[in-house]
Coordinates of N, CA and C in Angstrom, one line a residue:
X16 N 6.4 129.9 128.2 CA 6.9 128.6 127.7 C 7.3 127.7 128.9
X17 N 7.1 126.9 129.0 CA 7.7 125.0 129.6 C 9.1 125.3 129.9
X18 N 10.0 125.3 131.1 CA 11.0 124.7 130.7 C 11.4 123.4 130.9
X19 N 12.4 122.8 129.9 CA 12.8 121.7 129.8 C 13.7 121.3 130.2
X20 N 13.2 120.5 131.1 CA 14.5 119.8 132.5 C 16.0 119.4 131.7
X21 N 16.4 119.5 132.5 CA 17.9 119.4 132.0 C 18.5 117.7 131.3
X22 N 17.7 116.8 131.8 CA 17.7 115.1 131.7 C 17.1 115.4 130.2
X23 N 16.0 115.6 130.2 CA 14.8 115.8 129.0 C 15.7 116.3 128.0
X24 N 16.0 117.5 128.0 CA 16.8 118.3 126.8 C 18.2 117.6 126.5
X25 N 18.6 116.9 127.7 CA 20.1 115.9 127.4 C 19.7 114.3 126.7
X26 N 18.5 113.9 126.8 CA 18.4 112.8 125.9 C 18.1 113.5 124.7
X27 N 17.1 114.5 124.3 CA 16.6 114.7 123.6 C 17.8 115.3 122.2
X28 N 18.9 115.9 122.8 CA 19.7 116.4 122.0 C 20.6 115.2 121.2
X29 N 20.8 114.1 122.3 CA 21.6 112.8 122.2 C 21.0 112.5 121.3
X30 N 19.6 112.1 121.0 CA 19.0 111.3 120.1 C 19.0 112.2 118.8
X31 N 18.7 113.6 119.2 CA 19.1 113.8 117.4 C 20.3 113.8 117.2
X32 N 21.5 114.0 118.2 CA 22.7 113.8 117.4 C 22.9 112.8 116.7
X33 N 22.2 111.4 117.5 CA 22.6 110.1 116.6 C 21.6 109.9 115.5
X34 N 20.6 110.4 115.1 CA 20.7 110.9 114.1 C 21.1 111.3 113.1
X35 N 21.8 111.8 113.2 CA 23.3 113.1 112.6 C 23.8 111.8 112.4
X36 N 24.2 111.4 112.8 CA 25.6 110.3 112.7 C 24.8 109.4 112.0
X37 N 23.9 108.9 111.8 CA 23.2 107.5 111.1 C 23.0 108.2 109.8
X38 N 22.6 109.8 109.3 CA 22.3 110.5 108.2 C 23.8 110.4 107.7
X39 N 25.2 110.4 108.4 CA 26.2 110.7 107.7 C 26.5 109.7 107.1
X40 N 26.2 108.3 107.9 CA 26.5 107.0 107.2 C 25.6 106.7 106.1
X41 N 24.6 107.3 106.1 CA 23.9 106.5 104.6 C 24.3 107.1 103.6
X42 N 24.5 108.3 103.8 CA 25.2 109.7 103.1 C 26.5 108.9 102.7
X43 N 26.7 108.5 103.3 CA 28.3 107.8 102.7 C 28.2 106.7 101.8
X44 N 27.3 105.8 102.7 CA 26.9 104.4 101.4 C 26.0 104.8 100.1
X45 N 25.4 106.2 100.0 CA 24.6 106.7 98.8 C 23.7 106.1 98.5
X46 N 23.0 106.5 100.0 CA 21.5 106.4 100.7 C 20.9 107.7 100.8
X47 N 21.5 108.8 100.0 CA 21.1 110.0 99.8 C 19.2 110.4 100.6
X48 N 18.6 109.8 99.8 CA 17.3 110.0 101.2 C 16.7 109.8 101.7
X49 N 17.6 108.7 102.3 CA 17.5 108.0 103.8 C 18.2 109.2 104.5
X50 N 19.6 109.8 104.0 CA 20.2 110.6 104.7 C 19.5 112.0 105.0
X51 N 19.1 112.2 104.4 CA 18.3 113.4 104.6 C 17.0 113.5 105.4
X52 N 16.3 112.1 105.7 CA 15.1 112.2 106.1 C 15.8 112.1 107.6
X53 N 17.5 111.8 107.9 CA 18.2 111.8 109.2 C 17.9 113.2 109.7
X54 N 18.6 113.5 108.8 CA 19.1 114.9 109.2 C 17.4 115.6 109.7
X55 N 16.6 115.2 108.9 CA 15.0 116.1 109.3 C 14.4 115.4 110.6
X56 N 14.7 114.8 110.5 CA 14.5 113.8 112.0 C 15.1 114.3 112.8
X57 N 16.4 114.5 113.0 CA 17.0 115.3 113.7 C 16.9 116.7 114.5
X58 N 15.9 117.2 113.8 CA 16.0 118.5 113.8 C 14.5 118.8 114.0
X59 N 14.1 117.6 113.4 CA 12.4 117.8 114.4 C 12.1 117.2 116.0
X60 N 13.0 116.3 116.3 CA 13.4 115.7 117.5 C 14.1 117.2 118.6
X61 N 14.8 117.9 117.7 CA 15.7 119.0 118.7 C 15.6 120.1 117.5
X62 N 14.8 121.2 117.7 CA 14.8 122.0 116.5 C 16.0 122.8 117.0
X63 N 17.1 123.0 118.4 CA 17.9 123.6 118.3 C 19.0 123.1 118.6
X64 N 19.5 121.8 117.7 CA 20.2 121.2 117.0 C 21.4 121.8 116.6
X65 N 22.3 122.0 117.0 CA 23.3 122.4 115.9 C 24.2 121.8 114.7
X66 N 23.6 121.7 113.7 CA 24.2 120.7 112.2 C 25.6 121.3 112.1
X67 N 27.0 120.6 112.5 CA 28.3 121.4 111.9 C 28.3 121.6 110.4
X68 N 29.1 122.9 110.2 CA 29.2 123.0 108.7 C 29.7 121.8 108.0
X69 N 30.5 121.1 108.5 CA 31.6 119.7 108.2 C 30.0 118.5 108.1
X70 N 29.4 118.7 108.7 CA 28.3 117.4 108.6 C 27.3 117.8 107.4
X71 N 27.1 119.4 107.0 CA 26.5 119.4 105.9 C 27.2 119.1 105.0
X72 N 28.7 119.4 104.9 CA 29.3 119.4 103.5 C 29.4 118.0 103.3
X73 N 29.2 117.0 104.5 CA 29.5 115.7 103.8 C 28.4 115.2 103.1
X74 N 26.9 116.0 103.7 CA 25.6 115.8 102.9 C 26.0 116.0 101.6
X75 N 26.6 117.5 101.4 CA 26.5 117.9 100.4 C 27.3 117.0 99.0
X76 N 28.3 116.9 99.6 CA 29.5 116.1 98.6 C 28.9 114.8 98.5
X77 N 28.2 114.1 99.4 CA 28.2 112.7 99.3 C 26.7 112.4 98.4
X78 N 26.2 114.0 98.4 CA 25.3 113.8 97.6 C 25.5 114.0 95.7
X79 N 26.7 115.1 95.6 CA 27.0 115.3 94.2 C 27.7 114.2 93.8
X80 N 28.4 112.9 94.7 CA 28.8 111.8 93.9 C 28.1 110.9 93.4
X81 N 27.0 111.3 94.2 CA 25.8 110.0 94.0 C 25.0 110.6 92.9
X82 N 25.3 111.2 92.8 CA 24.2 112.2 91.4 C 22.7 112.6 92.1
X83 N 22.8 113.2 93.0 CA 21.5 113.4 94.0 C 21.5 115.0 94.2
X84 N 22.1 115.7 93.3 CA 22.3 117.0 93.2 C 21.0 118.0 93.8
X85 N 19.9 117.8 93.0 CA 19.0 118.4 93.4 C 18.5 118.2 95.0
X86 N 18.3 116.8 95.6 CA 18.0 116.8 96.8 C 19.0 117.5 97.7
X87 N 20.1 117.1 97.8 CA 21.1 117.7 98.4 C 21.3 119.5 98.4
X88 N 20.7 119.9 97.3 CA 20.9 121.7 97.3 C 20.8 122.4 98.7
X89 N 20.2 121.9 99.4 CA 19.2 122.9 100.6 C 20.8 122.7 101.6
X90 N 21.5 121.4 101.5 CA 22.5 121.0 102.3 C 23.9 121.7 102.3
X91 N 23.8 122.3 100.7 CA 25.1 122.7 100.2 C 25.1 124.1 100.7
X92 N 23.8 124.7 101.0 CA 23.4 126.0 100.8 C 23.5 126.3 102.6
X93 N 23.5 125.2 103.1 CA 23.1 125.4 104.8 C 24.6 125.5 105.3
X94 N 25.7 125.0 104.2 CA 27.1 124.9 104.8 C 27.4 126.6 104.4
X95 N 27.2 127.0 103.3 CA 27.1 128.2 103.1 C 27.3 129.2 104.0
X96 N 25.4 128.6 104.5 CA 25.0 129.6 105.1 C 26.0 129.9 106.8
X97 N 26.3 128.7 107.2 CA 27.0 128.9 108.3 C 28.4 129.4 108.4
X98 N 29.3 129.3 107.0 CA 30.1 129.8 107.3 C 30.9 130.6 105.8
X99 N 30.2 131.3 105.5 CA 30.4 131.8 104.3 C 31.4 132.4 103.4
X100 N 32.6 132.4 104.5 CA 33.8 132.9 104.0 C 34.5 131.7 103.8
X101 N 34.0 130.4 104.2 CA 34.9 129.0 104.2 C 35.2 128.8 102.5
X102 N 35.9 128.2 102.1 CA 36.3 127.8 100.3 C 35.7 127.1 100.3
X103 N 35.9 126.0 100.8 CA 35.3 124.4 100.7 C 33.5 124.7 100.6
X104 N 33.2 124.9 101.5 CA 31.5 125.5 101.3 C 31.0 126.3 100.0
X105 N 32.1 126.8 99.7 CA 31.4 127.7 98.9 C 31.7 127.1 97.3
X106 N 33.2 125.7 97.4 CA 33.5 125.0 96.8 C 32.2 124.1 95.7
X107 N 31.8 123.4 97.0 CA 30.6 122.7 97.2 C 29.7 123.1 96.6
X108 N 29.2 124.1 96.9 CA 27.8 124.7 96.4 C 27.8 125.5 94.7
X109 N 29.4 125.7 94.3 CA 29.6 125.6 93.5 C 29.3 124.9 92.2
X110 N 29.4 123.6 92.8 CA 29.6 122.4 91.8 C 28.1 122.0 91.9
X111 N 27.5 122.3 92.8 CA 26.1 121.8 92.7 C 25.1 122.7 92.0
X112 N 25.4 124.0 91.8 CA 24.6 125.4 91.4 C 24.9 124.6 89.7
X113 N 26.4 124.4 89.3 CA 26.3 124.1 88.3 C 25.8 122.6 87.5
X114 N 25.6 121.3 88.3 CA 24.7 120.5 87.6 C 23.7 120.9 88.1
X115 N 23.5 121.9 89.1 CA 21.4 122.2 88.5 C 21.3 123.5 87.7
X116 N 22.4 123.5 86.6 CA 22.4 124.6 85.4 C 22.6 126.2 86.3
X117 N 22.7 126.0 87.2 CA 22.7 127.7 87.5 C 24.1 128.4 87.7
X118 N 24.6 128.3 86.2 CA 26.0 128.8 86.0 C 26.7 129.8 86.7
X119 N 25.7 131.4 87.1 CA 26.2 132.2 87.1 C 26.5 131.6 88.3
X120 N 25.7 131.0 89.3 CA 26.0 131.3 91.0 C 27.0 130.3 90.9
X121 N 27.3 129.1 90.5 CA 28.5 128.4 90.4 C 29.8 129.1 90.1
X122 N 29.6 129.9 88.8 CA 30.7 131.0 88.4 C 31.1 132.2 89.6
X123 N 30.4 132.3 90.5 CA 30.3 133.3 91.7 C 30.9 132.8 92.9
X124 N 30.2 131.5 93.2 CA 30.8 130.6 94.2 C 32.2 130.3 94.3
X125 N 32.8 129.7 92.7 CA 33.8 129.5 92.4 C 35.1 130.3 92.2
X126 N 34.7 131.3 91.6 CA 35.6 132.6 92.0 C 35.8 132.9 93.5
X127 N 34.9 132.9 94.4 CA 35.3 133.1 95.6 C 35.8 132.1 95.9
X128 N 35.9 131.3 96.0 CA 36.4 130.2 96.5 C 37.9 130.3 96.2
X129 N 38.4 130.2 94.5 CA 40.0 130.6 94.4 C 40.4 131.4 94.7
X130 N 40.3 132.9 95.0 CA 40.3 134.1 96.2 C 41.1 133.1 97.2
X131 N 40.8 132.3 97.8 CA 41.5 131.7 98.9 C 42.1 130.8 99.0
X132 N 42.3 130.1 97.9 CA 43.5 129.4 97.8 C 44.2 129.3 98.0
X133 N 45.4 128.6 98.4 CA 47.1 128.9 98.5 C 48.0 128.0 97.4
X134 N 46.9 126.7 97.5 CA 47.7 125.6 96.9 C 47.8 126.4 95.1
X135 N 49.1 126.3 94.5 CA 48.5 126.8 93.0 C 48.2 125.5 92.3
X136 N 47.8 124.8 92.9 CA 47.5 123.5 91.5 C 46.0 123.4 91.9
X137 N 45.2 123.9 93.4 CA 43.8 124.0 93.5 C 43.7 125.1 92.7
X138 N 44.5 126.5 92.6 CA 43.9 127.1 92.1 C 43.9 127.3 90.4
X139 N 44.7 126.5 90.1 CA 44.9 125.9 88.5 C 43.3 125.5 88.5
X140 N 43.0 124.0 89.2 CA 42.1 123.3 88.9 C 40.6 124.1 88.8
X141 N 40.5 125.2 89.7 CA 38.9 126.2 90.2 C 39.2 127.0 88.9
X142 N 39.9 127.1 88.6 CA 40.2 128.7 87.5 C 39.8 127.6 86.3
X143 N 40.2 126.3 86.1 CA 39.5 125.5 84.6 C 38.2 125.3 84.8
X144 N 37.8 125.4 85.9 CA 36.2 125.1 86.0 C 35.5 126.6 85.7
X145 N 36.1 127.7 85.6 CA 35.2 128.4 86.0 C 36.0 129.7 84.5
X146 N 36.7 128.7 84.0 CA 36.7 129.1 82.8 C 36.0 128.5 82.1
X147 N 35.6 127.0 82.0 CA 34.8 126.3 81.4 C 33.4 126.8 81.5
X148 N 32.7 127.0 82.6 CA 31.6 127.8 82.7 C 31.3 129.3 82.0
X149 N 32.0 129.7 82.3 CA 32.6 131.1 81.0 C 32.3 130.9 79.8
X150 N 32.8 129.3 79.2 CA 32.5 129.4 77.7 C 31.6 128.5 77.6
X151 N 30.2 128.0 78.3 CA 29.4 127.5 78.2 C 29.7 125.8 78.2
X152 N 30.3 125.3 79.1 CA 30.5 124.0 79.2 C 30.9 123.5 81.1
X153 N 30.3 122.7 81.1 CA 29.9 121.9 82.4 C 31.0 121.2 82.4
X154 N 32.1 121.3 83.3 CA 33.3 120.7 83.6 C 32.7 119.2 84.5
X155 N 31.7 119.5 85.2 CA 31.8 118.7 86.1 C 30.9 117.1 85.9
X156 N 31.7 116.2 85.4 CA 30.8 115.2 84.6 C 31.1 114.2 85.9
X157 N 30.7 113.0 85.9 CA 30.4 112.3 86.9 C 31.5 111.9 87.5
X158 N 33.0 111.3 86.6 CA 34.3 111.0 87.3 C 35.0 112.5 88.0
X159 N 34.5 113.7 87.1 CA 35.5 114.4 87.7 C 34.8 114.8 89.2
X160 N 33.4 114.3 89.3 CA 33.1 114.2 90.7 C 33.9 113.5 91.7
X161 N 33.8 112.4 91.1 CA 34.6 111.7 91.9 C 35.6 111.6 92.3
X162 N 36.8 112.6 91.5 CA 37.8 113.4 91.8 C 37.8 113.9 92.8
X163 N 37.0 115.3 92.4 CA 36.6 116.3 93.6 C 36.5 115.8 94.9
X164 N 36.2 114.6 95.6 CA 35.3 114.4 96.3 C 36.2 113.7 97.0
X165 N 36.9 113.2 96.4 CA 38.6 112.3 96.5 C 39.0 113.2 97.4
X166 N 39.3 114.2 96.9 CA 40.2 115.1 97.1 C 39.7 116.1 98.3
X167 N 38.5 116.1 98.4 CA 38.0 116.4 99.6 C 38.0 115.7 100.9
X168 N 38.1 114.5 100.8 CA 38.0 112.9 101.9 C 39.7 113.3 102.7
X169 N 40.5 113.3 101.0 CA 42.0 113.8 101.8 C 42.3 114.7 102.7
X170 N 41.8 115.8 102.3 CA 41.6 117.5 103.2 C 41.2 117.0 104.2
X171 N 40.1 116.4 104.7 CA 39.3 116.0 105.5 C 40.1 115.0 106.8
X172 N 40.9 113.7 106.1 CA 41.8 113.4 106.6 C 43.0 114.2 107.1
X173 N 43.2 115.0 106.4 CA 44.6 115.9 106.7 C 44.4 116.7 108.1
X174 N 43.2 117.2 108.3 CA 42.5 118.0 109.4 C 42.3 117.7 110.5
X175 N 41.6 116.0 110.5 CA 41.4 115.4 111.4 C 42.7 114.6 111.9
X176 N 44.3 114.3 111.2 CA 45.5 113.9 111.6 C 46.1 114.7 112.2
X177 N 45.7 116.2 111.7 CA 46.6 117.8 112.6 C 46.0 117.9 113.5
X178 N 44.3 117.0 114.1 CA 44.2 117.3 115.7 C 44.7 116.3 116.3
X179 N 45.3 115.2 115.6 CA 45.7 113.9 116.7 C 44.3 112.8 116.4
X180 N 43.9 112.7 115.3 CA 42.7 111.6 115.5 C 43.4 110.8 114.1
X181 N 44.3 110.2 114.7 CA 44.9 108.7 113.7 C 44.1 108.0 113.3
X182 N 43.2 107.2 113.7 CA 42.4 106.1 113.3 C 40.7 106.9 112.1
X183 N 40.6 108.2 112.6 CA 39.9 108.8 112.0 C 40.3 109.2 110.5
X184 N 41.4 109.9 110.9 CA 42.4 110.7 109.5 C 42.4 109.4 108.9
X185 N 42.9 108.1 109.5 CA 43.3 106.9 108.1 C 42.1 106.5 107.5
X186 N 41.1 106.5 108.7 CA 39.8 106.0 107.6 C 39.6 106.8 106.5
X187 N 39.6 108.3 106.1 CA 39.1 109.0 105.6 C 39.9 109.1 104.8
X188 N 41.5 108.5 104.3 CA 42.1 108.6 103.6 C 42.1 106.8 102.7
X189 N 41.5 106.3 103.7 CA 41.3 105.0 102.8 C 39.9 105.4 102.0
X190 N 39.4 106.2 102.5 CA 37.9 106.4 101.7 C 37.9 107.0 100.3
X191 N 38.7 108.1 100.8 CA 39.5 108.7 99.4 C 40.4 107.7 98.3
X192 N 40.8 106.6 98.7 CA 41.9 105.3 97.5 C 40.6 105.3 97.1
X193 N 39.8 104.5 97.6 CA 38.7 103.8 97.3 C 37.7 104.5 95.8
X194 N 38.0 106.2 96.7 CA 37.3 106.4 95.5 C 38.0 106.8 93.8
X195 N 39.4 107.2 94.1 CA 40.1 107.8 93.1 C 41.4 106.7 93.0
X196 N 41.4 106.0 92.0 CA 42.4 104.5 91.5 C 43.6 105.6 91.6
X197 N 43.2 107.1 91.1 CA 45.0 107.1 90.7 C 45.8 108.2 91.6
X198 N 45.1 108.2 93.2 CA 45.9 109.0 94.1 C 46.8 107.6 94.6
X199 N 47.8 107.5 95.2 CA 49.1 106.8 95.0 C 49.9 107.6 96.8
X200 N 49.1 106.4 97.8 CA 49.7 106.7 99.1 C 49.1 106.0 100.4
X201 N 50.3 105.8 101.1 CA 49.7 104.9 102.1 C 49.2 105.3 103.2
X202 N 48.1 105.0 103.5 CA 46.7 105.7 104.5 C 47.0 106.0 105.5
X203 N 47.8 104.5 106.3 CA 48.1 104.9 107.3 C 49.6 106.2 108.2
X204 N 50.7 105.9 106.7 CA 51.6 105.9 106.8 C 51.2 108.0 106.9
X205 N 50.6 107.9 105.9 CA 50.2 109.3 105.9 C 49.7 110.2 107.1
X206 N 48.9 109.2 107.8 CA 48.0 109.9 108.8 C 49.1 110.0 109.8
X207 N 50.3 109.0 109.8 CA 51.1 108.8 111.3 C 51.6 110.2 111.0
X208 N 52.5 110.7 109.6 CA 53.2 111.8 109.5 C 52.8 112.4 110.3
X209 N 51.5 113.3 109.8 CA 50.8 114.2 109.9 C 49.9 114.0 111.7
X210 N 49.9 113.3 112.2 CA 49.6 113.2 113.8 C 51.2 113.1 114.5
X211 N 52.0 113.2 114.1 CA 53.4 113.1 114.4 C 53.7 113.8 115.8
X212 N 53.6 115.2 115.1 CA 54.1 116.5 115.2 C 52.7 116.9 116.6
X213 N 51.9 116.5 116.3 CA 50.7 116.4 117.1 C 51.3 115.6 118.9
X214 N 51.6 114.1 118.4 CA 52.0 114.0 119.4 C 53.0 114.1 120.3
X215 N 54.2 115.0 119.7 CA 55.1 115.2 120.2 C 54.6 116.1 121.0
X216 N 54.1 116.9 120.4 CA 53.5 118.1 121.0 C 53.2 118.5 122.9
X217 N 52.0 116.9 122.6 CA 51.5 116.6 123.5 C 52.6 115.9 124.7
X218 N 53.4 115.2 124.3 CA 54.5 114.4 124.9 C 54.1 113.2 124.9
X219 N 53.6 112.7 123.4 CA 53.1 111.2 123.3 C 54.1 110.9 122.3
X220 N 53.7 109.4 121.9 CA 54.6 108.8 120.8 C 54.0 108.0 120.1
X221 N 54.0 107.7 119.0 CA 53.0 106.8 118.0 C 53.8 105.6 118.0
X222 N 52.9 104.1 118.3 CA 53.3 103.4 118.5 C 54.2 102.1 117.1

């Protein structure tokens, strides 16, 4: 084989990363496959690409809000695949196994997933779903997606304010109001808490 000069392989990586980043944004406006024809672009541009598990799941989620269940499976399944002991992943793929009817692996998914819980009101909420699936009924109808999904934007914010990325954590917590009228908290006020402790850390101070 060729090797590929180091300039070559550093544009060539750059360009599918952005990519990645233009698939995440349509994925967000619920451009579902615009987003996906990113991500394959992506990956045909640099087949050794590395897709984070966090960039599929946003495929994934941003696809079960949009009701794009089926296209999105391969996405849910790829966060899976990378990190399979994660909850959230296996969260995900969950919710998707079950609007494309495939109960048992949702019932499978979702059991593992509460295994790891700590919060007891997540694991209240995984144990109704997966009781509901048990007695033959599909918990997950289109708002309680958008619950879910709510609630994952926050997590997501919470993650990115415990590394110190304020302006990131608030976006992703204003994303979350937006989607769910009846979470009750202010974006930024939240993100400062929670980057606080971050930059004390460091010997900074939030302005």
């Amino acid at each position: 084989t060729l090797a590929v000069d180091p300039e070559t392989y550093a544009s060539r990586l750059a360009t599918a990363q952005q990519f990645v980043n233009l698939g995440l944004k349509l994925a967000e406006q619920g451009q579902i496959e615009q987003a996906l024809a990113k991500f394959f672009d992506a990956q045909q541009t640099d087949p050794e690409i590395a897709i984070s598990v966090s960039h599929w799941q946003t495929l994934c989620w941003f696809g079960l809000l949009h009701q794009h269940a089926a296209p999105v499976k391969e996405a849910c399944e790829q966060a899976v695949a990378l990190r399979p002991a994660l909850k959230d992943s296996r969260k995900s793929r969950g919710v998707n196994r079950a609007l494309l009817d495939n109960t048992e692996g949702a019932i499978a998914d979702l059991k593992y997933s509460l295994q790891r819980w700590n919060d007891e009101e997540d694991r209240k909420q995984v144990q109704g779903w997966v009781t509901a699936l048990e007695n033959g009924e599909n918990p997950f109808t289109a708002s309680t997606v958008v619950v879910i999904v709510a609630q994952w934007l926050v997590g997501q914010g919470q993650e990115l304010a415990k590394k110190g990325q304020l302006e990131e954590a608030t976006a992703k917590f204003k994303e979350a109001l937006a989607l769910d009228s009846t979470l009750v908290f202010d974006p930024e006020a939240k993100a400062k808490q929670l980057v606080a402790p971050v930059l004390v850390e460091q010997g900074q101070a939030l302005a």
